[in-house]
Amino acid sequence: MTAQHFHPSDDALVAFLLADLEDGAHEDIDAHLDTCAGCRRDHADAAELLALLALAAPAVAPPDGLRAWVLDVPRREPHAVPAAPARRAPWSRLRLRLAVPAVAVVALAAVALLLSDRNDPGVRAVPFSAAAGSLEVTGDSARLASWSLGAPPAGHGYELWVMRTGEAPRAAGMMMAPGERPVIDGVRPGDTIAVTVEPAAGSAAPTTMPVAVARIA
Amino acid sequence: MHCSDETLVARTARGDEAAFAELYDRLGGLGYSLALRVLRSGTLAEDAVQEAFLTIWRTADRFDARRASARAWVLLQVRARAIDRVRHEQRRAGRNVALEPGDADSVAAPVDDDAWWRLERERLQAALRTLPDRERELLELAYFEGFTQSELARRLGIPLGTVKRRTFDALGRLRVLLQEDR
C-alpha cells in the first residue's frame, strides 16, 4: 500500500498510460492519482500528448455497421438512473428521486457526522472545512460569504448540495467562477452543505468526493 | 451540439443517448483509424472500438476530468483494447512475431478527415518527421505495436535506460513542437 504514496516518474506515467505496467504497479499508480492533484496534472498532460499520437495513424472511415452497433448500446444496457433534465438554471433546486451512487452518499454523510457541533445554534457564520470558505446563514437561507479554493478546473464547476439525514443529496446550484456568491434556500439546522467538482453542465448526484463541507448548526 | 467533450461524457453518465452518439461521432473515426493501425484488421479494429465504447457507456460516471481530457480518455481506451488484442495474438503466435496483415477488408482506402482533424493530423505528422529516426521509430513501436519498454530494449539490443530516455526525449520534443504554433 505504501507504494501509492510515491509520485510516479514521468516515464512511469507514460508506461501507465501505454498500459505497459504489471497489474500491481498499474493499480498503485491508479490509486495514487486518486489522491494527488500534482500527479493528476502530469498524467493529464501526458495523456493529451499520447492521445494526439493517434493522429499518426492514417485516417480510415469506419464501416457504418460500427456506428449502428455503438448507438445501440444504450438500448441493450439501459442505465439504472433515468436521464436528468438537459438544462438546469443556476441556483435552481432539483428534487432528487433518482438513485445516488452509494459510495458518494455514505462518504458525504460520514464527513457531515465528523463536523457535527451541537453547541452553537446561534452562530450565523458557518465555516467550510479545510479553510475553503464560509457561509452566512439567515433564517432558512445560506449565502456563500467567502471562497478560497479558486476557480474550478476547465469544463467544470463547483456544485453545491444540501445533505440531510435520510434524504438523497439535493442539488443546490453551480458555482462556475471565483466571485460568485450563490444562495441556497431551504436550509435547516442539522443540514450539511457540501461542494463537489462536477462537469460544467452539473450532475444530478455527486460524482466526486467533496472539496469542502459546512455543517449548519 | 456545441458542448465540450467532457460535457458529453457527463451527460452520457446520466444516460443521455444523444450525447453518447455525439461522442462516438466526434471520436469514433479517430479511434477506428488508431485501432486499424494497431491491429491491421478491420474486423478486429471494430471489436476494439465496440469494446471501448461499451466501457465508456458503462463507466462514464467514473470519468475524472482532472486526470485527462474526455478525448484522451476515449482514445486511450480504444488503444488499450487494441493493444490488449495485439499482445494476445503475439502470445499465441510467439513473442517476436509481428501481427500479419489481416483480412482483405483491412486494406481500406484512406479517407479525408474533416478539416479540423486534417490540420491536427498534419501538424502531428510534421512534428513526428522532425524527430530523430531512432526516437520516432521507438515511439511508433511503443504506441502502435504495443511493445513494452523491456521488450523494445530486447528487440533492439539496447539498454532499457536508453529506451526510456529516447521515449522521454521524443515525447518532450513533440510536446514543444505541438505547443509552438498555437
Short mmCIF file of C-alpha atoms in Angstrom, two decimals:
data_model
loop_
_atom_site.label_atom_id
_atom_site.label_comp_id
_atom_site.label_asym_id
_atom_site.label_seq_id
_atom_site.Cartn_x
_atom_site.Cartn_y
_atom_site.Cartn_z
CA MET A 1 0.00 0.00 0.00
CA THR A 2 2.88 2.41 0.70
CA ALA A 3 3.79 2.38 -2.99
CA GLN A 4 0.70 4.52 -3.56
CA HIS A 5 2.36 7.41 -1.76
CA PHE A 6 5.28 7.72 -4.17
CA HIS A 7 4.83 10.11 -7.03
CA PRO A 8 5.39 8.19 -10.28
CA SER A 9 8.21 9.42 -12.52
CA ASP A 10 7.33 10.84 -15.93
CA ASP A 11 8.28 7.63 -17.65
CA ALA A 12 6.26 5.59 -15.18
CA LEU A 13 3.23 7.74 -16.06
CA VAL A 14 3.88 7.15 -19.76
CA ALA A 15 4.19 3.40 -19.14
CA PHE A 16 0.94 3.57 -17.14
CA LEU A 17 -0.85 5.38 -19.96
CA LEU A 18 0.50 2.97 -22.57
CA ALA A 19 -0.77 0.00 -20.48
CA ASP A 20 2.78 -1.35 -20.16
CA LEU A 21 2.79 -1.98 -16.44
CA GLU A 22 2.17 -5.16 -14.50
CA ASP A 23 -1.19 -5.17 -12.67
CA GLY A 24 0.25 -4.30 -9.25
CA ALA A 25 2.30 -1.35 -10.48
CA HIS A 26 -0.64 -0.17 -12.59
CA GLU A 27 -3.02 -0.24 -9.63
CA ASP A 28 -0.56 1.57 -7.39
CA ILE A 29 -0.34 4.47 -9.81
CA ASP A 30 -4.10 4.41 -10.36
CA ALA A 31 -4.68 4.66 -6.63
CA HIS A 32 -2.05 7.38 -6.23
CA LEU A 33 -3.72 9.51 -8.92
CA ASP A 34 -6.91 9.46 -6.87
CA THR A 35 -5.10 11.27 -4.09
CA CYS A 36 -2.54 13.55 -5.76
CA ALA A 37 -3.52 16.63 -7.74
CA GLY A 38 0.03 17.30 -8.96
CA CYS A 39 0.42 13.85 -10.46
CA ARG A 40 -3.06 14.07 -11.94
CA ARG A 41 -1.98 17.19 -13.84
CA ASP A 42 1.18 15.48 -15.08
CA HIS A 43 -0.95 12.50 -16.07
CA ALA A 44 -3.37 14.78 -17.93
CA ASP A 45 -0.52 16.42 -19.88
CA ALA A 46 0.99 13.09 -20.89
CA ALA A 47 -2.44 11.69 -21.78
CA GLU A 48 -3.12 14.62 -24.10
CA LEU A 49 0.13 14.01 -25.98
CA LEU A 50 -0.43 10.27 -26.21
CA ALA A 51 -3.97 10.80 -27.46
CA LEU A 52 -2.64 13.12 -30.17
CA LEU A 53 -0.24 10.40 -31.30
CA ALA A 54 -3.32 8.54 -32.54
CA LEU A 55 -3.26 11.00 -35.44
CA ALA A 56 -0.11 9.34 -36.73
CA ALA A 57 -2.39 6.55 -37.94
CA PRO A 58 -3.86 7.13 -41.41
CA ALA A 59 -7.47 8.29 -41.34
CA VAL A 60 -9.81 5.48 -42.35
CA ALA A 61 -13.59 5.68 -42.21
CA PRO A 62 -15.19 3.01 -40.05
CA PRO A 63 -17.91 0.83 -41.57
CA ASP A 64 -21.50 2.07 -41.00
CA GLY A 65 -22.26 -1.05 -39.02
CA LEU A 66 -19.87 0.09 -36.30
CA ARG A 67 -21.85 3.28 -35.68
CA ALA A 68 -25.11 1.34 -35.60
CA TRP A 69 -23.66 -1.12 -33.09
CA VAL A 70 -22.35 1.59 -30.78
CA LEU A 71 -25.56 3.64 -30.94
CA ASP A 72 -27.50 0.53 -29.98
CA VAL A 73 -25.53 0.06 -26.74
CA PRO A 74 -27.82 2.27 -24.60
CA ARG A 75 -30.83 0.26 -25.72
CA ARG A 76 -29.12 -3.03 -24.82
CA GLU A 77 -27.84 -1.71 -21.50
CA PRO A 78 -30.17 0.94 -20.14
CA HIS A 79 -28.74 2.90 -17.26
CA ALA A 80 -30.44 2.35 -13.91
CA VAL A 81 -30.63 6.14 -13.50
CA PRO A 82 -33.01 7.93 -15.86
CA ALA A 83 -31.54 10.94 -17.70
CA ALA A 84 -31.80 14.24 -15.79
CA PRO A 85 -33.41 17.26 -17.49
CA ALA A 86 -30.98 18.66 -20.08
CA ARG A 87 -30.99 22.25 -18.86
CA ARG A 88 -30.75 23.39 -15.29
CA ALA A 89 -30.85 27.07 -14.39
CA PRO A 90 -28.19 28.16 -11.88
CA TRP A 91 -29.32 28.10 -8.26
CA SER A 92 -32.40 26.08 -9.13
CA ARG A 93 -33.40 23.36 -6.76
CA LEU A 94 -33.77 19.87 -8.12
CA ARG A 95 -35.77 17.47 -6.01
CA LEU A 96 -33.97 14.18 -6.42
CA ARG A 97 -35.91 10.99 -6.84
CA LEU A 98 -33.04 9.23 -8.54
CA ALA A 99 -30.65 6.57 -7.36
CA VAL A 100 -27.48 8.11 -5.97
CA PRO A 101 -24.04 6.47 -6.11
CA ALA A 102 -24.00 4.78 -2.72
CA VAL A 103 -20.33 5.49 -2.06
CA ALA A 104 -20.69 9.25 -2.55
CA VAL A 105 -23.71 9.46 -0.22
CA VAL A 106 -22.14 7.38 2.53
CA ALA A 107 -18.88 9.30 2.29
CA LEU A 108 -20.59 12.69 2.40
CA ALA A 109 -22.74 11.60 5.34
CA ALA A 110 -19.68 10.37 7.21
CA VAL A 111 -17.92 13.69 6.71
CA ALA A 112 -21.07 15.53 7.88
CA LEU A 113 -21.11 13.49 11.09
CA LEU A 114 -17.49 14.38 11.79
CA LEU A 115 -18.39 18.05 11.65
CA SER A 116 -21.43 17.89 13.91
CA ASP A 117 -21.41 20.58 16.51
CA ARG A 118 -24.40 20.92 18.78
CA ASN A 119 -23.06 23.77 20.88
CA ASP A 120 -23.87 26.99 18.99
CA PRO A 121 -27.35 27.19 17.47
CA GLY A 122 -26.99 30.97 17.28
CA VAL A 123 -23.85 31.05 15.13
CA ARG A 124 -24.68 32.55 11.76
CA ALA A 125 -21.26 32.43 10.06
CA VAL A 126 -20.64 28.82 9.12
CA PRO A 127 -17.13 27.84 8.05
CA PHE A 128 -16.31 25.27 5.40
CA SER A 129 -13.85 22.51 6.15
CA ALA A 130 -10.20 22.91 5.16
CA ALA A 131 -10.47 26.74 5.32
CA ALA A 132 -12.26 26.62 1.96
CA GLY A 133 -14.57 29.50 2.76
CA SER A 134 -17.69 30.28 4.73
CA LEU A 135 -21.46 30.59 4.56
CA GLU A 136 -23.68 33.29 6.04
CA VAL A 137 -26.92 31.76 7.25
CA THR A 138 -30.01 33.93 7.72
CA GLY A 139 -33.25 32.14 8.53
CA ASP A 140 -33.50 29.29 6.06
CA SER A 141 -31.13 30.83 3.53
CA ALA A 142 -27.39 30.20 3.26
CA ARG A 143 -25.26 32.56 1.18
CA LEU A 144 -21.68 31.84 0.22
CA ALA A 145 -19.76 34.57 2.03
CA SER A 146 -16.23 33.64 1.03
CA TRP A 147 -14.43 31.02 -1.03
CA SER A 148 -10.70 30.42 -1.09
CA LEU A 149 -10.28 27.39 -3.34
CA GLY A 150 -10.09 29.35 -6.59
CA ALA A 151 -11.73 28.54 -9.90
CA PRO A 152 -12.92 25.06 -10.81
CA PRO A 153 -10.99 23.10 -13.46
CA ALA A 154 -11.76 23.95 -17.09
CA GLY A 155 -15.05 22.45 -18.23
CA HIS A 156 -16.19 22.01 -14.65
CA GLY A 157 -17.95 23.88 -11.92
CA TYR A 158 -18.43 23.59 -8.20
CA GLU A 159 -21.80 22.08 -7.42
CA LEU A 160 -23.49 22.74 -4.09
CA TRP A 161 -25.51 20.09 -2.26
CA VAL A 162 -27.75 20.12 0.76
CA MET A 163 -27.29 16.94 2.76
CA ARG A 164 -29.96 15.90 5.23
CA THR A 165 -30.16 12.64 7.16
CA GLY A 166 -32.35 10.10 5.45
CA GLU A 167 -32.55 12.01 2.17
CA ALA A 168 -30.58 11.94 -1.06
CA PRO A 169 -28.31 14.97 -1.57
CA ARG A 170 -30.26 17.90 -3.01
CA ALA A 171 -28.51 19.77 -5.82
CA ALA A 172 -28.45 23.46 -4.88
CA GLY A 173 -26.77 25.23 -7.77
CA MET A 174 -23.44 25.64 -9.51
CA MET A 175 -20.55 27.99 -8.90
CA MET A 176 -18.57 28.50 -12.09
CA ALA A 177 -16.18 31.35 -11.36
CA PRO A 178 -14.49 33.00 -8.38
CA GLY A 179 -16.55 35.86 -7.05
CA GLU A 180 -19.89 34.12 -7.44
CA ARG A 181 -21.87 34.13 -4.20
CA PRO A 182 -24.68 31.62 -4.62
CA VAL A 183 -27.62 31.48 -2.23
CA ILE A 184 -29.07 28.19 -1.07
CA ASP A 185 -32.67 28.23 0.11
CA GLY A 186 -34.47 25.88 2.40
CA VAL A 187 -31.62 25.05 4.77
CA ARG A 188 -32.30 23.81 8.29
CA PRO A 189 -30.15 23.33 11.37
CA GLY A 190 -28.50 19.96 11.03
CA ASP A 191 -28.09 20.23 7.28
CA THR A 192 -24.65 19.87 5.77
CA ILE A 193 -23.72 21.88 2.71
CA ALA A 194 -21.23 20.03 0.51
CA VAL A 195 -19.31 21.27 -2.53
CA THR A 196 -18.11 18.87 -5.23
CA VAL A 197 -16.37 19.38 -8.57
CA GLU A 198 -18.75 18.39 -11.35
CA PRO A 199 -18.84 18.79 -15.13
CA ALA A 200 -19.99 22.28 -16.13
CA ALA A 201 -23.48 21.10 -17.04
CA GLY A 202 -23.94 19.87 -13.49
CA SER A 203 -24.77 16.43 -12.15
CA ALA A 204 -27.96 15.03 -10.71
CA ALA A 205 -25.99 13.37 -7.92
CA PRO A 206 -22.48 13.92 -6.56
CA THR A 207 -19.88 12.14 -8.65
CA THR A 208 -16.79 13.10 -6.71
CA MET A 209 -15.74 13.44 -3.09
CA PRO A 210 -16.48 16.91 -1.68
CA VAL A 211 -13.78 19.55 -1.72
CA ALA A 212 -15.44 21.23 1.25
CA VAL A 213 -18.35 20.72 3.67
CA ALA A 214 -20.09 23.02 6.13
CA ARG A 215 -22.43 21.98 8.91
CA ILE A 216 -25.39 24.28 9.55
CA ALA A 217 -25.68 24.25 13.31
CA MET B 1 -24.28 20.00 -30.10
CA HIS B 2 -21.93 22.80 -29.14
CA CYS B 3 -20.66 21.50 -25.87
CA SER B 4 -17.37 20.14 -24.67
CA ASP B 5 -16.37 16.50 -24.90
CA GLU B 6 -16.38 16.50 -21.09
CA THR B 7 -19.99 17.63 -21.02
CA LEU B 8 -20.87 14.83 -23.42
CA VAL B 9 -19.30 12.32 -21.04
CA ALA B 10 -21.17 13.83 -18.09
CA ARG B 11 -24.43 13.54 -20.00
CA THR B 12 -23.58 10.02 -21.07
CA ALA B 13 -23.14 9.19 -17.39
CA ARG B 14 -26.73 10.30 -16.86
CA GLY B 15 -27.96 8.03 -19.63
CA ASP B 16 -28.19 10.65 -22.38
CA GLU B 17 -28.14 8.56 -25.57
CA ALA B 18 -27.83 11.57 -27.86
CA ALA B 19 -24.70 12.71 -26.02
CA PHE B 20 -23.24 9.22 -26.26
CA ALA B 21 -23.95 9.16 -30.01
CA GLU B 22 -22.30 12.56 -30.42
CA LEU B 23 -19.26 11.32 -28.52
CA TYR B 24 -18.97 8.45 -31.00
CA ASP B 25 -19.45 10.79 -33.96
CA ARG B 26 -16.65 13.03 -32.73
CA LEU B 27 -14.13 10.37 -31.79
CA GLY B 28 -15.18 7.01 -33.23
CA GLY B 29 -13.49 7.58 -36.59
CA LEU B 30 -10.19 8.52 -34.94
CA GLY B 31 -10.50 5.53 -32.65
CA TYR B 32 -11.16 3.19 -35.54
CA SER B 33 -8.17 4.53 -37.52
CA LEU B 34 -5.98 4.05 -34.47
CA ALA B 35 -7.24 0.51 -33.84
CA LEU B 36 -6.83 -0.37 -37.51
CA ARG B 37 -3.21 0.82 -37.49
CA VAL B 38 -2.51 -1.33 -34.42
CA LEU B 39 -4.44 -4.44 -35.47
CA ARG B 40 -4.18 -4.28 -39.29
CA SER B 41 -7.62 -5.90 -39.47
CA GLY B 42 -10.93 -4.11 -39.97
CA THR B 43 -12.83 -6.76 -38.04
CA LEU B 44 -10.51 -6.65 -35.06
CA ALA B 45 -10.46 -2.85 -35.17
CA GLU B 46 -14.26 -2.80 -34.99
CA ASP B 47 -14.13 -5.13 -31.99
CA ALA B 48 -11.71 -2.80 -30.22
CA VAL B 49 -13.86 0.27 -30.81
CA GLN B 50 -17.01 -1.59 -29.75
CA GLU B 51 -15.41 -2.78 -26.51
CA ALA B 52 -14.08 0.69 -25.78
CA PHE B 53 -17.41 2.43 -26.30
CA LEU B 54 -19.21 -0.21 -24.27
CA THR B 55 -16.82 0.54 -21.41
CA ILE B 56 -17.35 4.26 -21.93
CA TRP B 57 -21.14 3.81 -21.69
CA ARG B 58 -20.79 1.74 -18.53
CA THR B 59 -18.18 3.84 -16.74
CA ALA B 60 -18.83 7.44 -17.85
CA ASP B 61 -19.81 8.24 -14.26
CA ARG B 62 -16.28 7.40 -13.14
CA PHE B 63 -14.56 9.65 -15.67
CA ASP B 64 -12.31 12.12 -13.87
CA ALA B 65 -11.64 15.23 -15.94
CA ARG B 66 -8.78 16.18 -13.63
CA ARG B 67 -6.84 13.14 -14.80
CA ALA B 68 -7.31 13.51 -18.54
CA SER B 69 -9.49 15.20 -21.12
CA ALA B 70 -12.51 13.26 -22.33
CA ARG B 71 -10.87 12.94 -25.75
CA ALA B 72 -7.71 11.41 -24.28
CA TRP B 73 -9.79 9.08 -22.12
CA VAL B 74 -11.81 7.81 -25.08
CA LEU B 75 -8.86 7.40 -27.49
CA LEU B 76 -6.61 5.74 -24.92
CA GLN B 77 -9.42 3.31 -24.10
CA VAL B 78 -9.61 2.31 -27.76
CA ARG B 79 -5.83 1.96 -27.87
CA ALA B 80 -5.83 -0.15 -24.70
CA ARG B 81 -8.34 -2.61 -26.21
CA ALA B 82 -6.41 -2.80 -29.47
CA ILE B 83 -3.07 -3.30 -27.72
CA ASP B 84 -4.60 -6.00 -25.49
CA ARG B 85 -5.64 -7.87 -28.60
CA VAL B 86 -2.28 -7.43 -30.32
CA ARG B 87 -0.44 -8.72 -27.26
CA HIS B 88 -2.84 -11.64 -27.06
CA GLU B 89 -2.14 -12.50 -30.70
CA GLN B 90 1.60 -12.13 -30.13
CA ARG B 91 1.46 -14.55 -27.20
CA ARG B 92 -0.43 -17.05 -29.34
CA ALA B 93 1.89 -16.72 -32.31
CA GLY B 94 5.19 -16.44 -30.45
CA ARG B 95 6.63 -13.38 -28.80
CA ASN B 96 8.67 -11.81 -31.53
CA VAL B 97 6.32 -12.25 -34.45
CA ALA B 98 4.64 -9.08 -35.62
CA LEU B 99 0.96 -9.35 -36.41
CA GLU B 100 0.48 -10.41 -40.05
CA PRO B 101 -1.65 -8.20 -42.27
CA GLY B 102 -5.21 -9.29 -41.56
CA ASP B 103 -8.42 -9.56 -43.52
CA ALA B 104 -8.71 -8.20 -47.05
CA ASP B 105 -11.08 -5.54 -45.69
CA SER B 106 -8.22 -4.07 -43.69
CA VAL B 107 -6.72 -2.54 -46.84
CA ALA B 108 -9.29 0.24 -46.86
CA ALA B 109 -8.62 3.44 -48.75
CA PRO B 110 -7.61 6.35 -46.52
CA VAL B 111 -10.32 8.96 -46.27
CA ASP B 112 -10.28 12.70 -45.80
CA ASP B 113 -10.87 13.76 -42.22
CA ASP B 114 -12.94 16.80 -41.55
CA ALA B 115 -10.90 19.98 -41.84
CA TRP B 116 -10.02 20.39 -38.19
CA TRP B 117 -8.74 16.86 -37.69
CA ARG B 118 -6.87 17.04 -41.00
CA LEU B 119 -4.99 20.08 -39.71
CA GLU B 120 -4.24 18.41 -36.39
CA ARG B 121 -3.11 15.28 -38.21
CA GLU B 122 -0.76 17.26 -40.48
CA ARG B 123 0.75 19.08 -37.51
CA LEU B 124 1.32 15.88 -35.62
CA GLN B 125 2.78 14.04 -38.60
CA ALA B 126 5.02 17.02 -39.46
CA ALA B 127 6.24 17.11 -35.87
CA LEU B 128 6.93 13.37 -35.96
CA ARG B 129 9.00 13.77 -39.12
CA THR B 130 11.31 16.23 -37.36
CA LEU B 131 12.21 13.70 -34.67
CA PRO B 132 15.46 11.81 -34.99
CA ASP B 133 14.70 8.48 -36.73
CA ARG B 134 15.60 6.41 -33.67
CA GLU B 135 13.19 8.35 -31.47
CA ARG B 136 10.32 8.29 -33.94
CA GLU B 137 10.71 4.57 -34.56
CA LEU B 138 10.76 3.87 -30.86
CA LEU B 139 7.61 5.90 -30.28
CA GLU B 140 5.80 4.18 -33.10
CA LEU B 141 6.84 0.73 -31.89
CA ALA B 142 5.74 1.51 -28.34
CA TYR B 143 2.50 3.19 -29.35
CA PHE B 144 1.25 1.17 -32.27
CA GLU B 145 2.88 -2.22 -31.83
CA GLY B 146 2.34 -2.42 -28.10
CA PHE B 147 5.85 -3.48 -27.17
CA THR B 148 6.73 -2.66 -23.59
CA GLN B 149 9.94 -0.78 -22.93
CA SER B 150 11.63 -4.00 -21.75
CA GLU B 151 10.59 -5.79 -24.92
CA LEU B 152 11.85 -2.92 -27.04
CA ALA B 153 15.20 -2.98 -25.26
CA ARG B 154 15.45 -6.70 -26.00
CA ARG B 155 14.30 -6.41 -29.62
CA LEU B 156 16.57 -3.50 -30.45
CA GLY B 157 19.51 -4.74 -28.43
CA ILE B 158 19.84 -1.55 -26.41
CA PRO B 159 19.76 -0.90 -22.66
CA LEU B 160 16.35 -0.31 -21.02
CA GLY B 161 17.60 3.05 -19.76
CA THR B 162 18.27 4.13 -23.35
CA VAL B 163 14.75 3.14 -24.38
CA LYS B 164 13.27 5.18 -21.52
CA ARG B 165 15.45 8.18 -22.27
CA ARG B 166 14.70 8.17 -26.00
CA THR B 167 10.95 7.79 -25.40
CA PHE B 168 11.02 10.60 -22.87
CA ASP B 169 13.05 12.85 -25.21
CA ALA B 170 10.76 12.07 -28.15
CA LEU B 171 7.61 12.95 -26.20
CA GLY B 172 9.29 16.08 -24.84
CA ARG B 173 10.17 17.23 -28.36
CA LEU B 174 6.66 16.54 -29.59
CA ARG B 175 5.17 18.49 -26.72
CA VAL B 176 7.31 21.54 -27.50
CA LEU B 177 6.64 21.33 -31.25
CA LEU B 178 2.90 20.95 -30.85
CA GLN B 179 2.63 23.82 -28.41
CA GLU B 180 4.71 26.19 -30.51
CA ASP B 181 2.29 27.25 -33.17
CA ARG B 182 -0.82 27.53 -31.02
#
